[in-house]
Amino acid sequence: APAAPPPPSPSDLHHGPSRTLALYATAPDGKRTLLANVTATFALCPDELEATPDGYDKDLDKVQSCPIFPARVEGDANALAGFLAYLVARKKAAVLSRGPPRVYLEPQTLGPQGAVVFRYRES
């Protein structure tokens, strides 16, 4: 059998042109809130990412073994910062797209200039 291709390095992230992604959170009552607009160059990512009440993953070791793609918040980051604080307190990652690729937002604090890191799994 032919050898499996080596996994792509985290620096080879299917980059495309920079574009704006809308990041939403939907509450258990169905209310949908725009958390932030973020810019990223990850070509495989859908234009809209959404955290849903049933879309969380507590297996942080698994999530944190996935490759990352960086993004930057455009404009007001307060809502996203509050959501990240919730993830940190609950020790769980949000599943923002079921994929492929599956996109995760892990517990973290916003970096300088609104830097935020997403993780993805291609299958």
PDB file of N, CA, C and O in Angstrom, residues 22-63:
ATOM      1  N   ALA A  22     -17.929  36.136   9.901  1.00  0.00           N
ATOM      2  CA  ALA A  22     -18.859  36.561  10.950  1.00  0.00           C
ATOM      3  C   ALA A  22     -18.952  35.455  11.989  1.00  0.00           C
ATOM      4  O   ALA A  22     -19.186  34.291  11.657  1.00  0.00           O
ATOM      5  N   LEU A  23     -18.749  35.817  13.246  1.00  0.00           N
ATOM      6  CA  LEU A  23     -18.764  34.850  14.343  1.00  0.00           C
ATOM      7  C   LEU A  23     -19.988  35.114  15.212  1.00  0.00           C
ATOM      8  O   LEU A  23     -20.107  36.182  15.814  1.00  0.00           O
ATOM      9  N   TYR A  24     -20.910  34.149  15.234  1.00  0.00           N
ATOM     10  CA  TYR A  24     -22.171  34.288  15.965  1.00  0.00           C
ATOM     11  C   TYR A  24     -22.205  33.336  17.154  1.00  0.00           C
ATOM     12  O   TYR A  24     -21.525  32.308  17.168  1.00  0.00           O
ATOM     13  N   ALA A  25     -23.049  33.683  18.117  1.00  0.00           N
ATOM     14  CA  ALA A  25     -23.394  32.749  19.185  1.00  0.00           C
ATOM     15  C   ALA A  25     -24.908  32.707  19.276  1.00  0.00           C
ATOM     16  O   ALA A  25     -25.567  33.748  19.252  1.00  0.00           O
ATOM     17  N   THR A  26     -25.452  31.501  19.359  1.00  0.00           N
ATOM     18  CA  THR A  26     -26.894  31.335  19.530  1.00  0.00           C
ATOM     19  C   THR A  26     -27.149  30.825  20.940  1.00  0.00           C
ATOM     20  O   THR A  26     -26.582  29.821  21.361  1.00  0.00           O
ATOM     21  N   ALA A  27     -27.990  31.546  21.651  1.00  0.00           N
ATOM     22  CA  ALA A  27     -28.317  31.197  23.035  1.00  0.00           C
ATOM     23  C   ALA A  27     -29.334  30.056  23.058  1.00  0.00           C
ATOM     24  O   ALA A  27     -29.993  29.781  22.051  1.00  0.00           O
ATOM     25  N   PRO A  28     -29.480  29.410  24.230  1.00  0.00           N
ATOM     26  CA  PRO A  28     -30.479  28.328  24.329  1.00  0.00           C
ATOM     27  C   PRO A  28     -31.898  28.774  23.936  1.00  0.00           C
ATOM     28  O   PRO A  28     -32.684  27.971  23.460  1.00  0.00           O
ATOM     29  N   ASP A  29     -32.226  30.057  24.111  1.00  0.00           N
ATOM     30  CA  ASP A  29     -33.565  30.530  23.731  1.00  0.00           C
ATOM     31  C   ASP A  29     -33.671  30.850  22.242  1.00  0.00           C
ATOM     32  O   ASP A  29     -34.699  31.337  21.779  1.00  0.00           O
ATOM     33  N   GLY A  30     -32.597  30.595  21.489  1.00  0.00           N
ATOM     34  CA  GLY A  30     -32.640  30.804  20.051  1.00  0.00           C
ATOM     35  C   GLY A  30     -32.183  32.178  19.606  1.00  0.00           C
ATOM     36  O   GLY A  30     -32.103  32.450  18.406  1.00  0.00           O
ATOM     37  N   LYS A  31     -31.869  33.059  20.546  1.00  0.00           N
ATOM     38  CA  LYS A  31     -31.427  34.407  20.177  1.00  0.00           C
ATOM     39  C   LYS A  31     -30.007  34.332  19.617  1.00  0.00           C
ATOM     40  O   LYS A  31     -29.109  33.772  20.230  1.00  0.00           O
ATOM     41  N   ARG A  32     -29.829  34.920  18.419  1.00  0.00           N
ATOM     42  CA  ARG A  32     -28.537  34.856  17.727  1.00  0.00           C
ATOM     43  C   ARG A  32     -27.857  36.208  17.848  1.00  0.00           C
ATOM     44  O   ARG A  32     -28.444  37.233  17.538  1.00  0.00           O
ATOM     45  N   THR A  33     -26.623  36.203  18.319  1.00  0.00           N
ATOM     46  CA  THR A  33     -25.877  37.433  18.555  1.00  0.00           C
ATOM     47  C   THR A  33     -24.591  37.391  17.747  1.00  0.00           C
ATOM     48  O   THR A  33     -23.906  36.370  17.727  1.00  0.00           O
ATOM     49  N   LEU A  34     -24.264  38.509  17.101  1.00  0.00           N
ATOM     50  CA  LEU A  34     -22.967  38.624  16.434  1.00  0.00           C
ATOM     51  C   LEU A  34     -21.918  38.912  17.498  1.00  0.00           C
ATOM     52  O   LEU A  34     -21.963  39.946  18.160  1.00  0.00           O
ATOM     53  N   LEU A  35     -20.986  37.969  17.698  1.00  0.00           N
ATOM     54  CA  LEU A  35     -19.920  38.173  18.679  1.00  0.00           C
ATOM     55  C   LEU A  35     -18.847  39.089  18.134  1.00  0.00           C
ATOM     56  O   LEU A  35     -18.313  39.931  18.844  1.00  0.00           O
ATOM     57  N   ALA A  36     -18.489  38.888  16.878  1.00  0.00           N
ATOM     58  CA  ALA A  36     -17.414  39.681  16.288  1.00  0.00           C
ATOM     59  C   ALA A  36     -17.315  39.365  14.809  1.00  0.00           C
ATOM     60  O   ALA A  36     -17.738  38.297  14.359  1.00  0.00           O
ATOM     61  N   ASN A  37     -16.737  40.298  14.080  1.00  0.00           N
ATOM     62  CA  ASN A  37     -16.253  40.020  12.735  1.00  0.00           C
ATOM     63  C   ASN A  37     -14.749  39.827  12.848  1.00  0.00           C
ATOM     64  O   ASN A  37     -14.066  40.626  13.496  1.00  0.00           O
ATOM     65  N   VAL A  38     -14.251  38.753  12.267  1.00  0.00           N
ATOM     66  CA  VAL A  38     -12.812  38.489  12.330  1.00  0.00           C
ATOM     67  C   VAL A  38     -12.275  38.340  10.914  1.00  0.00           C
ATOM     68  O   VAL A  38     -12.995  37.898  10.012  1.00  0.00           O
ATOM     69  N   THR A  39     -11.030  38.728  10.717  1.00  0.00           N
ATOM     70  CA  THR A  39     -10.401  38.521   9.413  1.00  0.00           C
ATOM     71  C   THR A  39      -9.413  37.373   9.528  1.00  0.00           C
ATOM     72  O   THR A  39      -8.715  37.223  10.538  1.00  0.00           O
ATOM     73  N   ALA A  40      -9.393  36.549   8.498  1.00  0.00           N
ATOM     74  CA  ALA A  40      -8.497  35.394   8.463  1.00  0.00           C
ATOM     75  C   ALA A  40      -8.185  35.088   7.008  1.00  0.00           C
ATOM     76  O   ALA A  40      -8.910  35.510   6.106  1.00  0.00           O
ATOM     77  N   THR A  41      -7.126  34.318   6.798  1.00  0.00           N
ATOM     78  CA  THR A  41      -6.746  33.918   5.437  1.00  0.00           C
ATOM     79  C   THR A  41      -6.945  32.427   5.216  1.00  0.00           C
ATOM     80  O   THR A  41      -6.500  31.884   4.216  1.00  0.00           O
ATOM     81  N   PHE A  42      -7.632  31.761   6.146  1.00  0.00           N
ATOM     82  CA  PHE A  42      -7.833  30.320   6.052  1.00  0.00           C
ATOM     83  C   PHE A  42      -8.910  30.036   5.005  1.00  0.00           C
ATOM     84  O   PHE A  42     -10.083  30.332   5.200  1.00  0.00           O
ATOM     85  N   ALA A  43      -8.488  29.478   3.862  1.00  0.00           N
ATOM     86  CA  ALA A  43      -9.380  29.380   2.707  1.00  0.00           C
ATOM     87  C   ALA A  43     -10.543  28.409   2.917  1.00  0.00           C
ATOM     88  O   ALA A  43     -11.596  28.572   2.307  1.00  0.00           O
ATOM     89  N   LEU A  44     -10.370  27.386   3.747  1.00  0.00           N
ATOM     90  CA  LEU A  44     -11.405  26.361   3.882  1.00  0.00           C
ATOM     91  C   LEU A  44     -12.526  26.772   4.828  1.00  0.00           C
ATOM     92  O   LEU A  44     -13.533  26.084   4.938  1.00  0.00           O
ATOM     93  N   CYS A  45     -12.354  27.862   5.535  1.00  0.00           N
ATOM     94  CA  CYS A  45     -13.306  28.226   6.572  1.00  0.00           C
ATOM     95  C   CYS A  45     -14.576  28.807   5.967  1.00  0.00           C
ATOM     96  O   CYS A  45     -14.516  29.622   5.054  1.00  0.00           O
ATOM     97  N   PRO A  46     -15.751  28.406   6.480  1.00  0.00           N
ATOM     98  CA  PRO A  46     -16.986  29.030   5.997  1.00  0.00           C
ATOM     99  C   PRO A  46     -17.029  30.515   6.389  1.00  0.00           C
ATOM    100  O   PRO A  46     -16.343  30.936   7.314  1.00  0.00           O
ATOM    101  N   ASP A  47     -17.859  31.278   5.681  1.00  0.00           N
ATOM    102  CA  ASP A  47     -17.941  32.721   5.940  1.00  0.00           C
ATOM    103  C   ASP A  47     -18.608  33.032   7.272  1.00  0.00           C
ATOM    104  O   ASP A  47     -18.427  34.112   7.826  1.00  0.00           O
ATOM    105  N   GLU A  48     -19.458  32.114   7.746  1.00  0.00           N
ATOM    106  CA  GLU A  48     -20.115  32.319   9.028  1.00  0.00           C
ATOM    107  C   GLU A  48     -19.750  31.176   9.957  1.00  0.00           C
ATOM    108  O   GLU A  48     -19.805  30.005   9.574  1.00  0.00           O
ATOM    109  N   LEU A  49     -19.377  31.529  11.165  1.00  0.00           N
ATOM    110  CA  LEU A  49     -19.089  30.557  12.216  1.00  0.00           C
ATOM    111  C   LEU A  49     -20.099  30.798  13.325  1.00  0.00           C
ATOM    112  O   LEU A  49     -20.445  31.943  13.618  1.00  0.00           O
ATOM    113  N   GLU A  50     -20.581  29.729  13.945  1.00  0.00           N
ATOM    114  CA  GLU A  50     -21.633  29.908  14.937  1.00  0.00           C
ATOM    115  C   GLU A  50     -21.459  28.942  16.099  1.00  0.00           C
ATOM    116  O   GLU A  50     -21.314  27.740  15.901  1.00  0.00           O
ATOM    117  N   ALA A  51     -21.482  29.496  17.297  1.00  0.00           N
ATOM    118  CA  ALA A  51     -21.506  28.681  18.513  1.00  0.00           C
ATOM    119  C   ALA A  51     -22.963  28.420  18.872  1.00  0.00           C
ATOM    120  O   ALA A  51     -23.753  29.364  18.987  1.00  0.00           O
ATOM    121  N   THR A  52     -23.323  27.162  19.014  1.00  0.00           N
ATOM    122  CA  THR A  52     -24.698  26.795  19.349  1.00  0.00           C
ATOM    123  C   THR A  52     -24.731  26.155  20.727  1.00  0.00           C
ATOM    124  O   THR A  52     -23.704  25.692  21.227  1.00  0.00           O
ATOM    125  N   PRO A  53     -25.918  26.109  21.370  1.00  0.00           N
ATOM    126  CA  PRO A  53     -25.980  25.584  22.743  1.00  0.00           C
ATOM    127  C   PRO A  53     -25.467  24.150  22.879  1.00  0.00           C
ATOM    128  O   PRO A  53     -24.938  23.779  23.921  1.00  0.00           O
ATOM    129  N   ASP A  54     -25.598  23.350  21.805  1.00  0.00           N
ATOM    130  CA  ASP A  54     -25.126  21.960  21.903  1.00  0.00           C
ATOM    131  C   ASP A  54     -23.758  21.781  21.252  1.00  0.00           C
ATOM    132  O   ASP A  54     -23.275  20.666  21.119  1.00  0.00           O
ATOM    133  N   GLY A  55     -23.124  22.883  20.839  1.00  0.00           N
ATOM    134  CA  GLY A  55     -21.881  22.782  20.089  1.00  0.00           C
ATOM    135  C   GLY A  55     -20.647  23.071  20.921  1.00  0.00           C
ATOM    136  O   GLY A  55     -19.948  24.051  20.682  1.00  0.00           O
ATOM    137  N   TYR A  56     -20.396  22.204  21.901  1.00  0.00           N
ATOM    138  CA  TYR A  56     -19.211  22.393  22.735  1.00  0.00           C
ATOM    139  C   TYR A  56     -18.455  21.078  22.831  1.00  0.00           C
ATOM    140  O   TYR A  56     -19.034  20.010  22.665  1.00  0.00           O
ATOM    141  N   ASP A  57     -17.173  21.175  23.105  1.00  0.00           N
ATOM    142  CA  ASP A  57     -16.337  19.980  23.238  1.00  0.00           C
ATOM    143  C   ASP A  57     -15.467  20.164  24.475  1.00  0.00           C
ATOM    144  O   ASP A  57     -14.717  21.128  24.567  1.00  0.00           O
ATOM    145  N   LYS A  58     -15.608  19.232  25.421  1.00  0.00           N
ATOM    146  CA  LYS A  58     -14.837  19.337  26.665  1.00  0.00           C
ATOM    147  C   LYS A  58     -13.492  18.631  26.578  1.00  0.00           C
ATOM    148  O   LYS A  58     -12.692  18.695  27.502  1.00  0.00           O
ATOM    149  N   ASP A  59     -13.230  17.945  25.458  1.00  0.00           N
ATOM    150  CA  ASP A  59     -11.963  17.224  25.304  1.00  0.00           C
ATOM    151  C   ASP A  59     -10.912  18.202  24.768  1.00  0.00           C
ATOM    152  O   ASP A  59     -10.586  18.220  23.585  1.00  0.00           O
ATOM    153  N   LEU A  60     -10.386  19.030  25.673  1.00  0.00           N
ATOM    154  CA  LEU A  60      -9.476  20.084  25.233  1.00  0.00           C
ATOM    155  C   LEU A  60      -8.164  19.532  24.707  1.00  0.00           C
ATOM    156  O   LEU A  60      -7.542  20.138  23.834  1.00  0.00           O
ATOM    157  N   ASP A  61      -7.730  18.380  25.219  1.00  0.00           N
ATOM    158  CA  ASP A  61      -6.487  17.788  24.692  1.00  0.00           C
ATOM    159  C   ASP A  61      -6.645  17.477  23.207  1.00  0.00           C
ATOM    160  O   ASP A  61      -5.741  17.722  22.406  1.00  0.00           O
ATOM    161  N   LYS A  62      -7.803  16.934  22.839  1.00  0.00           N
ATOM    162  CA  LYS A  62      -8.056  16.619  21.426  1.00  0.00           C
ATOM    163  C   LYS A  62      -8.101  17.911  20.614  1.00  0.00           C
ATOM    164  O   LYS A  62      -7.464  18.022  19.561  1.00  0.00           O
ATOM    165  N   VAL A  63      -8.848  18.894  21.092  1.00  0.00           N
ATOM    166  CA  VAL A  63      -8.980  20.154  20.363  1.00  0.00           C
ATOM    167  C   VAL A  63      -7.612  20.804  20.185  1.00  0.00           C
ATOM    168  O   VAL A  63      -7.253  21.282  19.102  1.00  0.00           O
TER     169      VAL A  63
END
